[in-house]
Coordinates of N, CA, C and O in Angstrom, one line a residue:
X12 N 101.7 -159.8 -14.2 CA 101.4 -161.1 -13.6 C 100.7 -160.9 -12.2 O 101.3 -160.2 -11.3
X13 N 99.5 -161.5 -12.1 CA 99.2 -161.2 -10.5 C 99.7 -162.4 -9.4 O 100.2 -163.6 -9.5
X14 N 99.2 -161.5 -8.4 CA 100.3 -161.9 -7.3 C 99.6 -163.4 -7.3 O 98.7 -163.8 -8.0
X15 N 100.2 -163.9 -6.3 CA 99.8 -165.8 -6.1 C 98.7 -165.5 -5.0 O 98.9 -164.6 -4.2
X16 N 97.8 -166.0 -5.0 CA 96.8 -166.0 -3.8 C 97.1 -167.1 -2.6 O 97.6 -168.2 -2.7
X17 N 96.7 -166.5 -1.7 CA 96.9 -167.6 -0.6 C 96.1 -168.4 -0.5 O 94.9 -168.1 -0.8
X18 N 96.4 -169.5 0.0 CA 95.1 -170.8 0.3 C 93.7 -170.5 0.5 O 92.7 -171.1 0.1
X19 N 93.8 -169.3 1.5 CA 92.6 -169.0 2.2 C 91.2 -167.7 1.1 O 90.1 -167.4 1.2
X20 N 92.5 -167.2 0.1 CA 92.1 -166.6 -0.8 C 91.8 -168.2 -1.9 O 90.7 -168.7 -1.9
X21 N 92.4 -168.5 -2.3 CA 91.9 -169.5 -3.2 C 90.6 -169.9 -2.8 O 89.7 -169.8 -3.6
X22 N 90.3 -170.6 -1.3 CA 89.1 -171.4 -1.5 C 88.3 -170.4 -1.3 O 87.3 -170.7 -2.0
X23 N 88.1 -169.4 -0.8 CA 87.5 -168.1 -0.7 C 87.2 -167.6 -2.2 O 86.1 -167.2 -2.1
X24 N 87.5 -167.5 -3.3 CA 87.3 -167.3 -4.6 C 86.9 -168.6 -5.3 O 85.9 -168.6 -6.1
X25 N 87.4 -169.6 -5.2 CA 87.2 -171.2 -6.0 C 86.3 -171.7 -5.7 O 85.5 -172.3 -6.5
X26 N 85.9 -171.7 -4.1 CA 85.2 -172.8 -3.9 C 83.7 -173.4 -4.9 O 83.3 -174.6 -5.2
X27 N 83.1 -172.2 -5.3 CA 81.9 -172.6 -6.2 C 82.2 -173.2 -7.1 O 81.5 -174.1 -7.5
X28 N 83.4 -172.9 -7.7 CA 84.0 -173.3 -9.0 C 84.1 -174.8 -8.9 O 83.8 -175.4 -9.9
X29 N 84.6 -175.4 -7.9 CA 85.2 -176.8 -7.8 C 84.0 -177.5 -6.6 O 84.1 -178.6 -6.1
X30 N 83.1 -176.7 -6.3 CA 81.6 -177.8 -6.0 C 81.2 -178.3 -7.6 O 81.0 -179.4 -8.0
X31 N 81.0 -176.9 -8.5 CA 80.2 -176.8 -9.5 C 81.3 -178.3 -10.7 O 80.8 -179.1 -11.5
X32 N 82.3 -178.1 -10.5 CA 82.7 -179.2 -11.9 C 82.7 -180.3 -10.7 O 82.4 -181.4 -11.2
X33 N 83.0 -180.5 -9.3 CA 82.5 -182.2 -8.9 C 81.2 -182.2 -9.3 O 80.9 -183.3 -9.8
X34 N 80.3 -181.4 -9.3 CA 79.2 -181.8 -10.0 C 79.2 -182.2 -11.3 O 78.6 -183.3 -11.6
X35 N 79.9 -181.4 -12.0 CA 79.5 -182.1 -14.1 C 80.6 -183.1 -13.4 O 81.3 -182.9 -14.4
X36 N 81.3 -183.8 -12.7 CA 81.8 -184.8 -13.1 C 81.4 -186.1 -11.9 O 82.1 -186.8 -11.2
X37 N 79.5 -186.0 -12.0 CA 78.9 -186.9 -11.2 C 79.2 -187.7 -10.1 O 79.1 -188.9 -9.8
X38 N 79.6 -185.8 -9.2 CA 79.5 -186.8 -7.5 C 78.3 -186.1 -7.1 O 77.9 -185.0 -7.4
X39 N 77.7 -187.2 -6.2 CA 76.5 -187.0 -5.8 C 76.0 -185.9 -5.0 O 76.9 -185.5 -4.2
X40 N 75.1 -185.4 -5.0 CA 74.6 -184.0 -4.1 C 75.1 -184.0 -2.5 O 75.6 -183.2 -1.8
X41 N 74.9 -185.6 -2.3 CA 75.1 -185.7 -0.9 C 76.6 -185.6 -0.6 O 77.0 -185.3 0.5
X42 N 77.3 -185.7 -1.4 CA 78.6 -186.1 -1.1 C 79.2 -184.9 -1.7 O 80.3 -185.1 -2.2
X43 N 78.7 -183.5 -1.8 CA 79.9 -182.8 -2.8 C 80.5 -181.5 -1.5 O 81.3 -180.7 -1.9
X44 N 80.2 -181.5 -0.6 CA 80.8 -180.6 0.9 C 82.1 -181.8 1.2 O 83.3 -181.5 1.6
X45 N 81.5 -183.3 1.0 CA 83.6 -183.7 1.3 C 84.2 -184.1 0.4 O 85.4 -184.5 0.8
X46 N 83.8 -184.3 -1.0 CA 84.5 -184.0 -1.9 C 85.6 -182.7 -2.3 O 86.7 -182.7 -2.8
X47 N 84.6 -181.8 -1.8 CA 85.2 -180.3 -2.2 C 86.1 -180.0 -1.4 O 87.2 -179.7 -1.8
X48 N 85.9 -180.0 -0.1 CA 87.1 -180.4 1.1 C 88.1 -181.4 0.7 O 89.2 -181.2 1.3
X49 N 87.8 -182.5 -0.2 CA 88.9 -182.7 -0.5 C 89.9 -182.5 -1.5 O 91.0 -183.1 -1.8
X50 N 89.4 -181.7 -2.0 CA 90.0 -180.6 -3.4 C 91.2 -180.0 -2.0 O 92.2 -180.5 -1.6
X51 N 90.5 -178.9 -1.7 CA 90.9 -178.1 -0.7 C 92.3 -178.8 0.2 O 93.4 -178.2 0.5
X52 N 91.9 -180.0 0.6 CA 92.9 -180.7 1.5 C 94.3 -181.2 0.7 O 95.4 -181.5 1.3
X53 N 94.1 -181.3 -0.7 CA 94.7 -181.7 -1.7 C 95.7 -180.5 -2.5 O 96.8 -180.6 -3.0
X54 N 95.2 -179.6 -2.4 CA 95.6 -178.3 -2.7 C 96.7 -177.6 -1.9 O 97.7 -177.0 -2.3
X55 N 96.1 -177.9 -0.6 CA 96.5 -177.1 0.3 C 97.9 -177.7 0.8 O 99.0 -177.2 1.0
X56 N 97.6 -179.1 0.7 CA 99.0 -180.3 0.9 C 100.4 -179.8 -0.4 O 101.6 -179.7 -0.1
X57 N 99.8 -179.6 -1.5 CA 100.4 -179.5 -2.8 C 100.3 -177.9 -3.0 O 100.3 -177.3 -4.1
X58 N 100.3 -177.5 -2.2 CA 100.3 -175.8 -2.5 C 101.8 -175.3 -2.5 O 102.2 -174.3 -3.2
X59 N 102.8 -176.0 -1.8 CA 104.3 -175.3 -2.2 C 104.7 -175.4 -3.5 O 105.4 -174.5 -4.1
X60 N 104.2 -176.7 -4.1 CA 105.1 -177.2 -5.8 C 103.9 -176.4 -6.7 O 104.3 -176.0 -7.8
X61 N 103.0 -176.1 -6.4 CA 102.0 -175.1 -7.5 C 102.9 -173.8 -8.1 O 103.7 -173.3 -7.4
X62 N 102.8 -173.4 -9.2 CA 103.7 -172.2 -10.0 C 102.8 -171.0 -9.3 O 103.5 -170.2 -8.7
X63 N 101.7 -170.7 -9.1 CA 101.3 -170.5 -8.9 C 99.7 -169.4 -9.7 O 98.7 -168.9 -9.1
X64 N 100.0 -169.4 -11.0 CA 99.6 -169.5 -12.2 C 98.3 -170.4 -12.4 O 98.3 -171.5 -11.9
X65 N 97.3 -170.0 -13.2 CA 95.5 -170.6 -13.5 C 95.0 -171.6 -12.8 O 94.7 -172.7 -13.2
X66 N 94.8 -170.8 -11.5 CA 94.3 -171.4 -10.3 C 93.4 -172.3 -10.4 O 93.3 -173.4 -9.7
X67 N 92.3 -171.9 -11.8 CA 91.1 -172.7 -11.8 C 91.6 -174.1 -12.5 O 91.1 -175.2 -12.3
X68 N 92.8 -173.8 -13.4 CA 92.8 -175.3 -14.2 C 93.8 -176.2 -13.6 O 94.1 -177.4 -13.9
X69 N 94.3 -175.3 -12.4 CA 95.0 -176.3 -11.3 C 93.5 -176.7 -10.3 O 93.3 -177.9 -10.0
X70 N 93.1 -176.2 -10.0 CA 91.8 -176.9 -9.0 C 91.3 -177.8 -9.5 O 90.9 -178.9 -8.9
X71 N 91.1 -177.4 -11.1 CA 89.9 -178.1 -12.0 C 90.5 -180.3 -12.2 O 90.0 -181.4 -12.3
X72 N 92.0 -179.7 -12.3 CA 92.5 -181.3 -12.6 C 92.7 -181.8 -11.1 O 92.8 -183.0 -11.0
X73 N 92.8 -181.1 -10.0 CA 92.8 -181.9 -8.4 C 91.0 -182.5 -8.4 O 90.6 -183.7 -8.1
X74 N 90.4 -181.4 -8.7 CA 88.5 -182.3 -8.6 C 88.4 -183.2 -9.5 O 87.6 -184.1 -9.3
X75 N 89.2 -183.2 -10.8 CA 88.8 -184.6 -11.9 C 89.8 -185.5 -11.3 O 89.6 -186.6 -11.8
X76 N 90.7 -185.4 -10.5 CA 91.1 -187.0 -10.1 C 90.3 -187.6 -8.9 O 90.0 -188.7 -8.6
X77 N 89.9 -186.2 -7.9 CA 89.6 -186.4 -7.1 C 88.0 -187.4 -7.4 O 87.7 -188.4 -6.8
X78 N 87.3 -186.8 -8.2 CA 86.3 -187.1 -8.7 C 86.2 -188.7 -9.5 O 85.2 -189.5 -9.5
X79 N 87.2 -189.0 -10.1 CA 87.0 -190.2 -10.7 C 87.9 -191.4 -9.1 O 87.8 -192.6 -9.1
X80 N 88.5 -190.8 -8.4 CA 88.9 -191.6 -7.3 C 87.8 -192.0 -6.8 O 87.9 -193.1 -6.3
X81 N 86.4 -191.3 -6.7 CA 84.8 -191.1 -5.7 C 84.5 -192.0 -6.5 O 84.1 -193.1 -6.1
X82 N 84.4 -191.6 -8.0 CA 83.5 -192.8 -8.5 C 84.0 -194.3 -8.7 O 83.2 -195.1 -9.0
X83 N 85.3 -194.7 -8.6 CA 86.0 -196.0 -8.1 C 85.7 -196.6 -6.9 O 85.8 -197.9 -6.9
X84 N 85.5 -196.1 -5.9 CA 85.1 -196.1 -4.5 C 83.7 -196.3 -4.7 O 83.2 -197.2 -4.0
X85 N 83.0 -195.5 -5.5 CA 81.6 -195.9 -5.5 C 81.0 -197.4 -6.2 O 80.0 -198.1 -5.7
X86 N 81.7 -197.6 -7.1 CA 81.7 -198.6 -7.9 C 81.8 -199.8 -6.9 O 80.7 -200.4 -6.6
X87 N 83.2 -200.1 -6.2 CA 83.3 -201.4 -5.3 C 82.3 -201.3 -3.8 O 82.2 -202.2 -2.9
X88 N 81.6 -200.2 -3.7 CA 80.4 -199.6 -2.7 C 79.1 -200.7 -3.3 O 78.2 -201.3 -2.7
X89 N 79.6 -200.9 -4.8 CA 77.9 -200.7 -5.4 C 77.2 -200.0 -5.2 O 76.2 -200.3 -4.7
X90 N 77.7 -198.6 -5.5 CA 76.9 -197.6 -5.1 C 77.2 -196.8 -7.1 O 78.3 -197.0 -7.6
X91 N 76.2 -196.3 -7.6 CA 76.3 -195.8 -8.8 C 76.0 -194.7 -9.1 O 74.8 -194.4 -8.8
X92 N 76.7 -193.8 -9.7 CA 76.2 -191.8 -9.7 C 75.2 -192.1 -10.6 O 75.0 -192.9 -11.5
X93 N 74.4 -191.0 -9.9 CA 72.9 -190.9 -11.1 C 73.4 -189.5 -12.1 O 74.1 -188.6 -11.7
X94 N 72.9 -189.8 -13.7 CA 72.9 -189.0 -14.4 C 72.7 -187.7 -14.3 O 73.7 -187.0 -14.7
X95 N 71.5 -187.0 -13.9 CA 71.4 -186.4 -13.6 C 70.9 -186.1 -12.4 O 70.2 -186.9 -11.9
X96 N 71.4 -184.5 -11.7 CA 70.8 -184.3 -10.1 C 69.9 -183.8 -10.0 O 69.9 -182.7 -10.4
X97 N 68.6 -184.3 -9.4 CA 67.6 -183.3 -9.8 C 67.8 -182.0 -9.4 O 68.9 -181.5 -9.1
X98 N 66.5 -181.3 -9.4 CA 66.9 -179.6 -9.3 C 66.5 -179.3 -7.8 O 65.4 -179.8 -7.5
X99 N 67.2 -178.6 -6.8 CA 66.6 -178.4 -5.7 C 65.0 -178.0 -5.4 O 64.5 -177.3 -6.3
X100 N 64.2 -178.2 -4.6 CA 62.6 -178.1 -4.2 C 62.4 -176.6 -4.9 O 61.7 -176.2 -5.8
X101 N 63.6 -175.8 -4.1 CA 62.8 -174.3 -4.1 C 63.3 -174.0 -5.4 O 63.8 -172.9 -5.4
X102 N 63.2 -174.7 -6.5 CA 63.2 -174.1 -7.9 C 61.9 -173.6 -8.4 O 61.1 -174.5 -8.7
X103 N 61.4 -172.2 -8.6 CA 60.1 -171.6 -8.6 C 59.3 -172.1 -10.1 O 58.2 -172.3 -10.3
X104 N 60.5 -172.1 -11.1 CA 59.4 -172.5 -12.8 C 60.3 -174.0 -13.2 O 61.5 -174.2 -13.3
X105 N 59.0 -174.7 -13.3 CA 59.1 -175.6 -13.2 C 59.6 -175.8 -14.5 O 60.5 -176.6 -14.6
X106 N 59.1 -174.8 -16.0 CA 59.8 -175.3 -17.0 C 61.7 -175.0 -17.3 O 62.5 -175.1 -18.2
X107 N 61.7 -174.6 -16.2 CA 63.6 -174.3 -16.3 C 63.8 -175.3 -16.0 O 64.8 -175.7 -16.6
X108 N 63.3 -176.3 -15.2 CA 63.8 -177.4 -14.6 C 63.8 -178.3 -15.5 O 64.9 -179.0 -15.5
X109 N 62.8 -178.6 -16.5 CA 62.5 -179.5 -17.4 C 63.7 -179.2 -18.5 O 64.1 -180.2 -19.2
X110 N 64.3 -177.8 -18.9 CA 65.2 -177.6 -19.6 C 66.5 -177.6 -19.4 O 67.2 -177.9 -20.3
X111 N 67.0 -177.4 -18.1 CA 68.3 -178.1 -17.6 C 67.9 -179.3 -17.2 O 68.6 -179.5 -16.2
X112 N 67.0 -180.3 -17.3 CA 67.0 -181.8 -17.3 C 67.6 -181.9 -18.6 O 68.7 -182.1 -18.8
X113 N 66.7 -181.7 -19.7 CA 67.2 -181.8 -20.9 C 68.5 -181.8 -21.6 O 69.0 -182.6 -22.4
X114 N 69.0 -180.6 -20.9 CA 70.5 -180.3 -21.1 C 71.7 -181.3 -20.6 O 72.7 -181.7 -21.2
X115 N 71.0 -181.7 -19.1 CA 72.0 -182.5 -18.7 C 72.3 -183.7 -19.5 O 73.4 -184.1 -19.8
X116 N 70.7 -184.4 -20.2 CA 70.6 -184.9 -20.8 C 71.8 -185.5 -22.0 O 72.6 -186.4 -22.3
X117 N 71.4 -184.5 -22.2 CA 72.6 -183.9 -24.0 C 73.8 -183.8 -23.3 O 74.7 -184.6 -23.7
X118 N 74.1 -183.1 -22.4 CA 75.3 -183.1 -21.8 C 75.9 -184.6 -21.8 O 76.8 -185.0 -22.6
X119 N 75.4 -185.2 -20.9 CA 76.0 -186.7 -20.8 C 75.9 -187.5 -22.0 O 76.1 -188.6 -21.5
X120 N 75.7 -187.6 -22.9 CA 75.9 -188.1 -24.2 C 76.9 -187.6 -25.1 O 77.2 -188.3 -26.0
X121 N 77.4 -186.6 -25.0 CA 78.5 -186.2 -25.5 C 80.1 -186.6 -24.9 O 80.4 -186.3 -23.7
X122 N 80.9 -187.1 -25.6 CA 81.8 -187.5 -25.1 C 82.7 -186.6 -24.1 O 82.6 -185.4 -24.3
X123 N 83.5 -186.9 -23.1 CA 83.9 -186.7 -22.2 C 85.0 -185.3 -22.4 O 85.2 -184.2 -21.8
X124 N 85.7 -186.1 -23.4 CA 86.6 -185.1 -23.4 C 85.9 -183.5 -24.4 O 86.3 -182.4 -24.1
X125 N 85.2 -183.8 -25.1 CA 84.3 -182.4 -25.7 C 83.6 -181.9 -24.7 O 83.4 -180.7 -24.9
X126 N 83.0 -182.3 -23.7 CA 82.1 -182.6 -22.6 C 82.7 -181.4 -21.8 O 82.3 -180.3 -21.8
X127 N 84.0 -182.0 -21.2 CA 85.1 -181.0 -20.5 C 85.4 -179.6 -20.9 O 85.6 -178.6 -20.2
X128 N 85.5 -179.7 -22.6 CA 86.2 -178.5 -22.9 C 84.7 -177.5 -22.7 O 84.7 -176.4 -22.0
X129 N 83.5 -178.3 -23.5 CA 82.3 -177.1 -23.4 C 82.2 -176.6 -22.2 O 82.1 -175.4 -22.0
X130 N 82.2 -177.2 -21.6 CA 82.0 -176.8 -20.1 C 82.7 -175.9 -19.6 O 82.3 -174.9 -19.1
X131 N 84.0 -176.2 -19.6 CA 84.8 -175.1 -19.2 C 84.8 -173.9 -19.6 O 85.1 -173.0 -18.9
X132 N 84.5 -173.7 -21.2 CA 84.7 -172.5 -21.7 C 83.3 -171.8 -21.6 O 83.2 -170.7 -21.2
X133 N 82.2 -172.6 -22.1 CA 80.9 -172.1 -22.2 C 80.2 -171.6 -20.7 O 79.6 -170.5 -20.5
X134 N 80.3 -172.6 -19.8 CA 79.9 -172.2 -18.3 C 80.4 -171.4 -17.8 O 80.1 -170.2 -17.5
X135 N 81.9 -172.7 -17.4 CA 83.0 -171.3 -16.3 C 83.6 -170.3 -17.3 O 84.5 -169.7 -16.8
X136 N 83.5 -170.1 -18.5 CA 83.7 -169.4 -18.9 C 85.5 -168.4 -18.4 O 85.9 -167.3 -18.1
X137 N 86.0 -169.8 -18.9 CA 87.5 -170.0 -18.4 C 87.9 -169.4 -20.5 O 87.0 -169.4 -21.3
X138 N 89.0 -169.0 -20.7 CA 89.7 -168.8 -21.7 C 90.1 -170.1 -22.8 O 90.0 -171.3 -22.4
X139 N 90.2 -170.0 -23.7 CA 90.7 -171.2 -24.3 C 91.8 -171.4 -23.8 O 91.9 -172.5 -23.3
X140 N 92.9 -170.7 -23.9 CA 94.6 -171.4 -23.4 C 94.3 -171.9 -21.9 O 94.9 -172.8 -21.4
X141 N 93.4 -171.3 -21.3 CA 93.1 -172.0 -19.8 C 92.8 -173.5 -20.0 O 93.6 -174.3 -19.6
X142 N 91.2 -173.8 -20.8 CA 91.1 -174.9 -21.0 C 92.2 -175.7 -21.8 O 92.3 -176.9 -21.6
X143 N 92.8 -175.3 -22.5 CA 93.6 -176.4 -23.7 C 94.5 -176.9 -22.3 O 94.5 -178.0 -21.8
X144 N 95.3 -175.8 -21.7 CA 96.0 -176.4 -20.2 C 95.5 -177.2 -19.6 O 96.0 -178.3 -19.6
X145 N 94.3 -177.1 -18.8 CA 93.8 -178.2 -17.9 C 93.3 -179.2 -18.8 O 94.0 -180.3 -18.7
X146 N 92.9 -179.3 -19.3 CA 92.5 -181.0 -20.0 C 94.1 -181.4 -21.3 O 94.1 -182.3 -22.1
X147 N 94.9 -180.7 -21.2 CA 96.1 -181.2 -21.4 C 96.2 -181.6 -23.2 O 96.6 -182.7 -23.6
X148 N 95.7 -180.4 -24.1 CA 95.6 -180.3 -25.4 C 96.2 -179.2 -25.9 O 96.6 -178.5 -25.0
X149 N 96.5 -178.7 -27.1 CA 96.8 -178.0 -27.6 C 95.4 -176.9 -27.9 O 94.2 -177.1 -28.1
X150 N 96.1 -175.6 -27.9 CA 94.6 -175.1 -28.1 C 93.6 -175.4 -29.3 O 92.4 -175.4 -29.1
X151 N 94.2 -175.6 -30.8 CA 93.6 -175.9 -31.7 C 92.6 -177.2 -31.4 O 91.4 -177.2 -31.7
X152 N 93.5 -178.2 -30.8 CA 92.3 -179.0 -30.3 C 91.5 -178.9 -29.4 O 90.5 -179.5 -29.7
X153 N 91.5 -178.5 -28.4 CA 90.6 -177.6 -28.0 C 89.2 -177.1 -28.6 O 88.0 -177.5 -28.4
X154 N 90.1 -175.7 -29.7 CA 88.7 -175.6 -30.6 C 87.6 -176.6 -30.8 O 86.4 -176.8 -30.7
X155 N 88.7 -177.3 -31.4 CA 87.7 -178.3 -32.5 C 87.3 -179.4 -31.7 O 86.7 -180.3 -32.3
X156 N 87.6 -179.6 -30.1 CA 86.5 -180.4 -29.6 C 85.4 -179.7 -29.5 O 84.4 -180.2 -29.9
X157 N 85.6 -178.2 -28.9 CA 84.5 -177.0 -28.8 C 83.2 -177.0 -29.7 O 82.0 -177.0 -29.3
X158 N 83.8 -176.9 -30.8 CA 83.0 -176.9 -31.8 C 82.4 -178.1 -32.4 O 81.3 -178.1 -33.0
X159 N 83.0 -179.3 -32.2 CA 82.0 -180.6 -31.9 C 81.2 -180.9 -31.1 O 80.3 -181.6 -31.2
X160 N 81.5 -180.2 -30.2 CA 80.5 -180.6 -28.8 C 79.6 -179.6 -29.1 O 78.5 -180.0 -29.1
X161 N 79.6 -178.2 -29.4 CA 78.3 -177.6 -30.2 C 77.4 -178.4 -30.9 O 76.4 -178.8 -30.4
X162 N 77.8 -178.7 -32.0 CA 77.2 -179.2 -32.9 C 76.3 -180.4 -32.4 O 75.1 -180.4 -32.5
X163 N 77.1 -181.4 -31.8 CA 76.7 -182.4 -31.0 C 75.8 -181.9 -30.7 O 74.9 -182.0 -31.5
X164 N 75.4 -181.0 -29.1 CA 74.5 -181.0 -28.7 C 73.1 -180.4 -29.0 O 72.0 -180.5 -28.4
X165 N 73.6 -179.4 -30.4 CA 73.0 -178.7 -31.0 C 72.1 -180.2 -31.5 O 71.0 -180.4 -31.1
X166 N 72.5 -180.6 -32.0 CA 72.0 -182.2 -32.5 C 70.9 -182.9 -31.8 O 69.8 -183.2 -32.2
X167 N 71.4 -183.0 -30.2 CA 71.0 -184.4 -29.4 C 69.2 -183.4 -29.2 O 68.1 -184.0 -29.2
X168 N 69.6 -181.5 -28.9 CA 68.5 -180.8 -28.9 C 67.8 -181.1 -29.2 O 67.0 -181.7 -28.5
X169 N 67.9 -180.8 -30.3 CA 66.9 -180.6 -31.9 C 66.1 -182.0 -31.9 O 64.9 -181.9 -32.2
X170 N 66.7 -183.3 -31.5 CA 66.2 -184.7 -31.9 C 65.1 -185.0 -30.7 O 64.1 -185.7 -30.7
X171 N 65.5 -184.2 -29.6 CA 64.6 -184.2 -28.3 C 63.3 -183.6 -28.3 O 62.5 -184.1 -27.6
X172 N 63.1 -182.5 -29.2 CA 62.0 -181.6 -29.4 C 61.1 -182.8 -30.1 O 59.9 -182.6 -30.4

């Protein structure tokens, strides 16, 4: 078992990790430096009762509440997350950009909870028992959102071409 990391080790290892899912879980570009700080503030508050055990799918469920708290707040703002973010200026080929547009595309049409698991496994390339933990499934289901959300978007692809 490895040892527990300290706070300063946590955001020091995590932090890309929990900019990158407030991102798939549409907070805005401008807003994801106090969002993520507020991972961090939330963590750090709640860091005695942590076991101390899969750091990422403990971060990962502090940014999805924290994340759907932003978009409730945004809502009574009338303020509304855009689908997708575009791609920063200094992206050099323009056709990568057109293909993670696409993706996001497919992405957000797939249901949320398949949505979560691809993501976690396929990107952050977290473990299955990691993901079935943080999104609060068994691993079997798991799989078989996994493998829905393949197909899915293998689907929404194909229909785009």
């Amino acid at each position: 078992m490895a040892a527990r990391p300290d706070i300063e080790e946590l955001f020091t290892t995590q932090v890309a990790f929990v900019w990158r899912s407030l991102r798939h879980f549409g907070v805005r570009e401008a807003d994801l430096e106090d969002q993520t700080q507020e991972v961090f503030v939330i963590a750090h508050r709640r860091y005695t009762t942590w076991d101390g055990e899969h750091p990422r799918a403990w971060l990962y469920a502090i940014a999805r509440r924290c994340s759907a708290a932003y978009r409730r707040r945004a809502h009574r703002r009338h303020e509304l997350p855009v689908d997708a973010v575009p791609e920063s200026p200094s992206s050099s080929d323009p056709a990568a950009g057109l293909e993670l547009d696409r993706l996001d595309r497919a992405l957000s049409a797939i249901d949320e909870d398949k949505r979560t698991v691809f993501v976690l496994f396929e990107i952050e390339e977290m473990s299955m028992r990691d993901v079935a933990q943080t999104v609060g499934c068994p691993v079997q289901t798991a799989y078989a959102r996994l493998y829905a959300a393949r197909r899915e978007l293998a689907s929404l692809l194909e229909d785009e071409r």
